Amino acid sequence: MTDQELVDALAEVWSSIDGVCAPLSQAEWDAVTECPGWTVQDTVAHVIGIEAMSLGLPTPELDPPDAPHVKNDVGRMNEIWVESLRTLDGAGVLDRYRDVTGQRLAGLRALDTAGFGGESWTPVGPGTVRDLLPFRIFDSWVHEQDIRRALGTPGHLTGPAADASIERVVGAMPYVIGKQVKPPDGTSVVFDLGGAGGPRIVAIHVEGGRGKMLDIPPSSPTVKIATTLEVFTRLGCGRVDGTAALADGSVTLSGDDTLGRTVVEHMNFMF
């Protein structure tokens, strides 16, 4: 994507979140999501917090309560912003969301090439504004899907933001298989993905201890893992337990059953 296409994709997902949340009752804002410890309202508050930091707004001065889902300093920082906005109702959080994301988009749209190359934080260390935007598209889209599942309003599984986010999950699978599962060289794993956004085949071959994406899937892979594109992304983002997905039939295996189960149970690359 070009710089402005990245901004357009970010605007797309933020607009989609707004559209889902605009008609909600407070009971719906309070619905629990698959993201541990967060309601729909907390999830929108998280997006506010990240973009507020990107705008240089001061971090609220409070000490959030301990929670089992907070495992590091990044998680603690996220909780500070989420906790600071729990004094508002859902409508108030949505107003803040519109204000902060509107400011952020205006600033991004005003940047020239040099501006996109300017220094910025990223989740993996120092980078540029250009480096940060794909992370923000992905994070926002994943949380939009958290919100949609909590509310029973599926959607936005296609389009530039969804496509870019799904590609990030797909792109993590060679690492998952090669470095987390560590099967022997010569192993091949095929994901057969259907549902909204599908059909799609993702094939990975292990060589030299590393997983490599294949352009053409093997006719007889070591294991084939069949599921929907939505469940695939949920597994990759740690939103559903692999054992549970196998038990309820949302994931099926053909070929090496033991390998397939191990892959499905290790797909979470976000920890």
CSV table of N, CA and C in Angstrom, one decimal, residues 37-142:
chain,number,residue,atom,x,y,z
A,37,GLY,N,-10.5,-9.8,29.7
A,37,GLY,CA,-10.7,-8.7,30.6
A,37,GLY,C,-11.4,-7.5,30.1
A,38,TRP,N,-11.8,-7.5,28.8
A,38,TRP,CA,-12.3,-6.3,28.2
A,38,TRP,C,-13.7,-6.5,27.7
A,39,THR,N,-14.6,-5.5,27.9
A,39,THR,CA,-15.9,-5.4,27.3
A,39,THR,C,-15.8,-4.6,26.0
A,40,VAL,N,-16.9,-4.5,25.3
A,40,VAL,CA,-16.9,-3.7,24.1
A,40,VAL,C,-16.4,-2.3,24.3
A,41,GLN,N,-16.9,-1.7,25.4
A,41,GLN,CA,-16.5,-0.3,25.8
A,41,GLN,C,-15.0,-0.2,26.0
A,42,ASP,N,-14.5,-1.2,26.8
A,42,ASP,CA,-13.0,-1.2,27.1
A,42,ASP,C,-12.2,-1.3,25.8
A,43,THR,N,-12.7,-2.1,24.8
A,43,THR,CA,-12.0,-2.3,23.6
A,43,THR,C,-11.9,-1.0,22.8
A,44,VAL,N,-13.0,-0.3,22.7
A,44,VAL,CA,-13.0,1.1,22.1
A,44,VAL,C,-12.1,2.0,22.8
A,45,ALA,N,-12.1,1.9,24.2
A,45,ALA,CA,-11.2,2.8,25.0
A,45,ALA,C,-9.8,2.5,24.7
A,46,HIS,N,-9.4,1.2,24.5
A,46,HIS,CA,-8.1,0.9,24.1
A,46,HIS,C,-7.6,1.5,22.8
A,47,VAL,N,-8.5,1.5,21.8
A,47,VAL,CA,-8.1,2.2,20.6
A,47,VAL,C,-7.9,3.7,20.8
A,48,ILE,N,-8.7,4.3,21.6
A,48,ILE,CA,-8.6,5.7,22.0
A,48,ILE,C,-7.2,5.9,22.6
A,49,GLY,N,-6.8,5.1,23.6
A,49,GLY,CA,-5.6,5.2,24.3
A,49,GLY,C,-4.4,5.2,23.4
A,50,ILE,N,-4.3,4.2,22.5
A,50,ILE,CA,-3.2,4.1,21.6
A,50,ILE,C,-3.1,5.3,20.7
A,51,GLU,N,-4.2,5.8,20.2
A,51,GLU,CA,-4.1,7.0,19.3
A,51,GLU,C,-3.9,8.2,20.0
A,52,ALA,N,-4.4,8.3,21.3
A,52,ALA,CA,-4.1,9.5,22.1
A,52,ALA,C,-2.6,9.6,22.3
A,53,MET,N,-1.9,8.4,22.6
A,53,MET,CA,-0.5,8.4,22.8
A,53,MET,C,0.2,8.9,21.5
A,54,SER,N,-0.3,8.4,20.4
A,54,SER,CA,0.3,8.8,19.1
A,54,SER,C,0.2,10.3,18.8
A,55,LEU,N,-0.9,10.9,19.4
A,55,LEU,CA,-1.1,12.3,19.3
A,55,LEU,C,-0.2,13.1,20.3
A,56,GLY,N,0.4,12.4,21.2
A,56,GLY,CA,1.2,13.1,22.2
A,56,GLY,C,0.4,13.6,23.4
A,57,LEU,N,-0.8,13.1,23.6
A,57,LEU,CA,-1.6,13.5,24.7
A,57,LEU,C,-1.1,12.8,26.0
A,58,PRO,N,-1.2,13.5,27.1
A,58,PRO,CA,-0.6,12.9,28.4
A,58,PRO,C,-1.3,11.6,28.8
A,59,THR,N,-0.5,10.7,29.3
A,59,THR,CA,-1.1,9.5,29.9
A,59,THR,C,-1.8,9.8,31.2
A,60,PRO,N,-3.0,9.3,31.4
A,60,PRO,CA,-3.7,9.5,32.7
A,60,PRO,C,-2.8,9.0,33.9
A,61,GLU,N,-2.9,9.8,34.9
A,61,GLU,CA,-2.2,9.4,36.2
A,61,GLU,C,-3.1,8.6,37.1
A,62,LEU,N,-3.0,7.3,36.9
A,62,LEU,CA,-3.7,6.4,37.8
A,62,LEU,C,-3.0,5.1,37.8
A,63,ASP,N,-3.3,4.3,38.8
A,63,ASP,CA,-2.7,3.0,39.0
A,63,ASP,C,-3.8,1.9,38.8
A,64,PRO,N,-3.8,1.3,37.6
A,64,PRO,CA,-4.9,0.3,37.4
A,64,PRO,C,-4.8,-0.9,38.3
A,65,PRO,N,-5.9,-1.5,38.6
A,65,PRO,CA,-5.9,-2.7,39.4
A,65,PRO,C,-5.2,-3.8,38.7
A,66,ASP,N,-4.6,-4.7,39.5
A,66,ASP,CA,-4.0,-5.9,39.0
A,66,ASP,C,-5.0,-6.8,38.3
A,67,ALA,N,-4.6,-7.4,37.2
A,67,ALA,CA,-5.5,-8.3,36.5
A,67,ALA,C,-4.7,-9.4,35.8
A,68,PRO,N,-5.2,-10.6,35.8
A,68,PRO,CA,-4.5,-11.8,35.3
A,68,PRO,C,-4.1,-11.6,33.8
A,69,HIS,N,-4.8,-10.8,33.0
A,69,HIS,CA,-4.5,-10.7,31.6
A,69,HIS,C,-3.4,-9.7,31.3
A,70,VAL,N,-3.0,-9.0,32.4
A,70,VAL,CA,-1.9,-8.0,32.2
A,70,VAL,C,-0.6,-8.7,32.5
A,71,LYS,N,0.2,-8.9,31.5
A,71,LYS,CA,1.4,-9.7,31.6
A,71,LYS,C,2.8,-8.9,31.4
A,72,ASN,N,2.7,-7.7,31.0
A,72,ASN,CA,3.9,-6.9,30.8
A,72,ASN,C,3.6,-5.4,30.8
A,73,ASP,N,4.7,-4.6,30.6
A,73,ASP,CA,4.5,-3.1,30.7
A,73,ASP,C,3.6,-2.6,29.7
A,74,VAL,N,3.6,-3.2,28.5
A,74,VAL,CA,2.7,-2.7,27.4
A,74,VAL,C,1.2,-3.0,27.9
A,75,GLY,N,1.0,-4.2,28.4
A,75,GLY,CA,-0.4,-4.5,28.9
A,75,GLY,C,-0.8,-3.5,30.0
A,76,ARG,N,0.1,-3.2,30.9
A,76,ARG,CA,-0.2,-2.3,32.0
A,76,ARG,C,-0.5,-0.9,31.4
A,77,MET,N,0.2,-0.4,30.4
A,77,MET,CA,-0.1,0.9,29.8
A,77,MET,C,-1.5,0.9,29.2
A,78,ASN,N,-1.8,-0.2,28.5
A,78,ASN,CA,-3.1,-0.3,27.9
A,78,ASN,C,-4.2,-0.2,29.0
A,79,GLU,N,-4.0,-0.8,30.1
A,79,GLU,CA,-5.0,-0.8,31.2
A,79,GLU,C,-5.2,0.6,31.8
A,80,ILE,N,-4.1,1.4,31.8
A,80,ILE,CA,-4.2,2.7,32.3
A,80,ILE,C,-5.2,3.5,31.6
A,81,TRP,N,-5.1,3.4,30.2
A,81,TRP,CA,-6.1,4.2,29.4
A,81,TRP,C,-7.5,3.6,29.5
A,82,VAL,N,-7.6,2.3,29.5
A,82,VAL,CA,-8.9,1.6,29.6
A,82,VAL,C,-9.6,2.0,30.9
A,83,GLU,N,-8.8,1.9,32.0
A,83,GLU,CA,-9.4,2.2,33.3
A,83,GLU,C,-9.8,3.7,33.4
A,84,SER,N,-9.0,4.5,32.8
A,84,SER,CA,-9.3,6.0,32.9
A,84,SER,C,-10.6,6.3,32.2
A,85,LEU,N,-11.1,5.5,31.3
A,85,LEU,CA,-12.3,5.8,30.5
A,85,LEU,C,-13.5,5.0,31.0
A,86,ARG,N,-13.3,4.3,32.1
A,86,ARG,CA,-14.5,3.5,32.7
A,86,ARG,C,-15.4,4.4,33.4
A,87,THR,N,-15.0,5.6,33.7
A,87,THR,CA,-16.0,6.6,34.3
A,87,THR,C,-17.0,7.1,33.4
A,88,LEU,N,-16.8,6.9,32.1
A,88,LEU,CA,-17.7,7.3,31.1
A,88,LEU,C,-18.7,6.2,30.7
A,89,ASP,N,-19.9,6.6,30.1
A,89,ASP,CA,-20.7,5.5,29.6
A,89,ASP,C,-20.3,5.3,28.1
A,90,GLY,N,-21.0,4.3,27.5
A,90,GLY,CA,-20.6,4.0,26.1
A,90,GLY,C,-20.7,5.2,25.2
A,91,ALA,N,-21.7,6.0,25.3
A,91,ALA,CA,-21.9,7.1,24.4
A,91,ALA,C,-20.7,8.1,24.6
A,92,GLY,N,-20.3,8.3,25.8
A,92,GLY,CA,-19.2,9.2,26.1
A,92,GLY,C,-17.9,8.7,25.5
A,93,VAL,N,-17.7,7.4,25.6
A,93,VAL,CA,-16.5,6.8,25.0
A,93,VAL,C,-16.5,6.9,23.5
A,94,LEU,N,-17.7,6.7,22.9
A,94,LEU,CA,-17.8,6.9,21.4
A,94,LEU,C,-17.5,8.3,21.0
A,95,ASP,N,-17.9,9.3,21.8
A,95,ASP,CA,-17.6,10.7,21.5
A,95,ASP,C,-16.1,10.9,21.5
A,96,ARG,N,-15.4,10.4,22.6
A,96,ARG,CA,-14.0,10.5,22.7
A,96,ARG,C,-13.3,9.8,21.5
A,97,TYR,N,-13.8,8.6,21.2
A,97,TYR,CA,-13.2,7.9,20.0
A,97,TYR,C,-13.3,8.7,18.8
A,98,ARG,N,-14.4,9.3,18.5
A,98,ARG,CA,-14.6,10.1,17.2
A,98,ARG,C,-13.6,11.3,17.2
A,99,ASP,N,-13.5,11.9,18.4
A,99,ASP,CA,-12.6,13.0,18.5
A,99,ASP,C,-11.1,12.7,18.3
A,100,VAL,N,-10.7,11.6,19.0
A,100,VAL,CA,-9.3,11.2,18.9
A,100,VAL,C,-8.9,10.7,17.5
A,101,THR,N,-9.7,9.8,17.0
A,101,THR,CA,-9.4,9.2,15.7
A,101,THR,C,-9.6,10.2,14.6
A,102,GLY,N,-10.5,11.2,14.8
A,102,GLY,CA,-10.6,12.3,13.8
A,102,GLY,C,-9.4,13.1,13.8
A,103,GLN,N,-8.8,13.5,14.9
A,103,GLN,CA,-7.6,14.2,15.0
A,103,GLN,C,-6.4,13.5,14.4
A,104,ARG,N,-6.4,12.2,14.7
A,104,ARG,CA,-5.3,11.3,14.2
A,104,ARG,C,-5.3,11.2,12.7
A,105,LEU,N,-6.5,11.0,12.1
A,105,LEU,CA,-6.6,10.9,10.6
A,105,LEU,C,-6.3,12.3,10.0
A,106,ALA,N,-6.7,13.4,10.6
A,106,ALA,CA,-6.4,14.7,10.0
A,106,ALA,C,-4.9,14.9,10.0
A,107,GLY,N,-4.2,14.5,11.0
A,107,GLY,CA,-2.8,14.7,11.1
A,107,GLY,C,-2.1,13.8,10.1
A,108,LEU,N,-2.5,12.6,9.9
A,108,LEU,CA,-1.9,11.6,9.0
A,108,LEU,C,-2.1,12.1,7.5
A,109,ARG,N,-3.3,12.6,7.2
A,109,ARG,CA,-3.6,13.0,5.9
A,109,ARG,C,-2.8,14.3,5.5
A,110,ALA,N,-2.3,15.0,6.5
A,110,ALA,CA,-1.6,16.2,6.2
A,110,ALA,C,-0.1,15.9,6.0
A,111,LEU,N,0.4,14.7,6.2
A,111,LEU,CA,1.8,14.3,6.1
A,111,LEU,C,2.2,14.2,4.6
A,112,ASP,N,3.4,14.7,4.4
A,112,ASP,CA,4.1,14.4,3.1
A,112,ASP,C,5.0,13.2,3.2
A,113,THR,N,5.7,12.8,2.2
A,113,THR,CA,6.5,11.6,2.2
A,113,THR,C,7.5,11.7,3.3
A,114,ALA,N,8.1,12.8,3.6
A,114,ALA,CA,9.1,13.0,4.7
A,114,ALA,C,8.4,12.8,6.0
A,115,GLY,N,7.1,13.2,6.1
A,115,GLY,CA,6.4,13.1,7.4
A,115,GLY,C,6.1,11.6,7.7
A,116,PHE,N,5.8,10.8,6.7
A,116,PHE,CA,5.6,9.4,6.9
A,116,PHE,C,6.8,8.7,7.2
A,117,GLY,N,8.0,9.3,6.9
A,117,GLY,CA,9.3,8.7,7.2
A,117,GLY,C,9.8,9.2,8.5
A,118,GLY,N,9.0,10.0,9.2
A,118,GLY,CA,9.4,10.6,10.5
A,118,GLY,C,9.4,9.5,11.6
A,119,GLU,N,10.2,9.8,12.6
A,119,GLU,CA,10.4,8.8,13.7
A,119,GLU,C,9.0,8.5,14.4
A,120,SER,N,8.8,7.3,14.8
A,120,SER,CA,7.6,6.9,15.6
A,120,SER,C,7.9,5.7,16.4
A,121,TRP,N,7.2,5.5,17.5
A,121,TRP,CA,7.2,4.2,18.2
A,121,TRP,C,6.5,3.2,17.4
A,122,THR,N,6.8,2.0,17.5
A,122,THR,CA,6.0,0.8,17.0
A,122,THR,C,6.0,-0.3,18.0
A,123,PRO,N,5.1,-1.2,17.9
A,123,PRO,CA,5.1,-2.3,18.9
A,123,PRO,C,6.4,-3.1,19.0
A,124,VAL,N,7.2,-3.0,17.9
A,124,VAL,CA,8.5,-3.8,17.9
A,124,VAL,C,9.7,-3.0,18.1
A,125,GLY,N,9.5,-1.7,18.5
A,125,GLY,CA,10.6,-0.8,18.7
A,125,GLY,C,10.6,0.4,17.9
A,126,PRO,N,11.6,1.3,17.9
A,126,PRO,CA,11.6,2.5,17.1
A,126,PRO,C,11.4,2.2,15.6
A,127,GLY,N,10.7,3.1,15.0
A,127,GLY,CA,10.5,3.0,13.5
A,127,GLY,C,10.0,4.3,13.0
A,128,THR,N,9.2,4.3,11.9
A,128,THR,CA,8.7,5.5,11.3
A,128,THR,C,7.2,5.4,11.4
A,129,VAL,N,6.6,6.5,11.1
A,129,VAL,CA,5.1,6.6,11.0
A,129,VAL,C,4.6,5.5,10.0
A,130,ARG,N,5.3,5.4,8.9
A,130,ARG,CA,5.0,4.4,7.8
A,130,ARG,C,5.0,3.0,8.4
A,131,ASP,N,6.0,2.7,9.3
A,131,ASP,CA,6.1,1.4,9.9
A,131,ASP,C,5.0,1.2,10.9
A,132,LEU,N,4.5,2.2,11.5
A,132,LEU,CA,3.5,2.0,12.6
A,132,LEU,C,2.1,1.7,12.0
A,133,LEU,N,1.8,2.3,10.8
A,133,LEU,CA,0.4,2.2,10.4
A,133,LEU,C,-0.1,0.8,10.1
A,134,PRO,N,0.7,-0.1,9.5
A,134,PRO,CA,0.2,-1.5,9.4
A,134,PRO,C,-0.2,-2.1,10.7
A,135,PHE,N,0.6,-1.8,11.8
A,135,PHE,CA,0.3,-2.4,13.1
A,135,PHE,C,-1.0,-1.8,13.6
A,136,ARG,N,-1.3,-0.5,13.3
A,136,ARG,CA,-2.5,0.1,13.8
A,136,ARG,C,-3.7,-0.4,13.1
A,137,ILE,N,-3.6,-0.7,11.8
A,137,ILE,CA,-4.7,-1.3,11.0
A,137,ILE,C,-5.0,-2.6,11.5
A,138,PHE,N,-4.0,-3.4,11.8
A,138,PHE,CA,-4.1,-4.8,12.3
A,138,PHE,C,-4.8,-4.8,13.6
A,139,ASP,N,-4.2,-4.0,14.6
A,139,ASP,CA,-4.8,-4.0,15.9
A,139,ASP,C,-6.2,-3.5,15.9
A,140,SER,N,-6.5,-2.5,15.2
A,140,SER,CA,-7.9,-2.0,15.2
A,140,SER,C,-8.8,-3.0,14.6
A,141,TRP,N,-8.4,-3.6,13.5
A,141,TRP,CA,-9.3,-4.6,12.8
A,141,TRP,C,-9.5,-5.8,13.8
A,142,VAL,N,-8.5,-6.3,14.4
A,142,VAL,CA,-8.7,-7.4,15.3
A,142,VAL,C,-9.6,-7.1,16.4
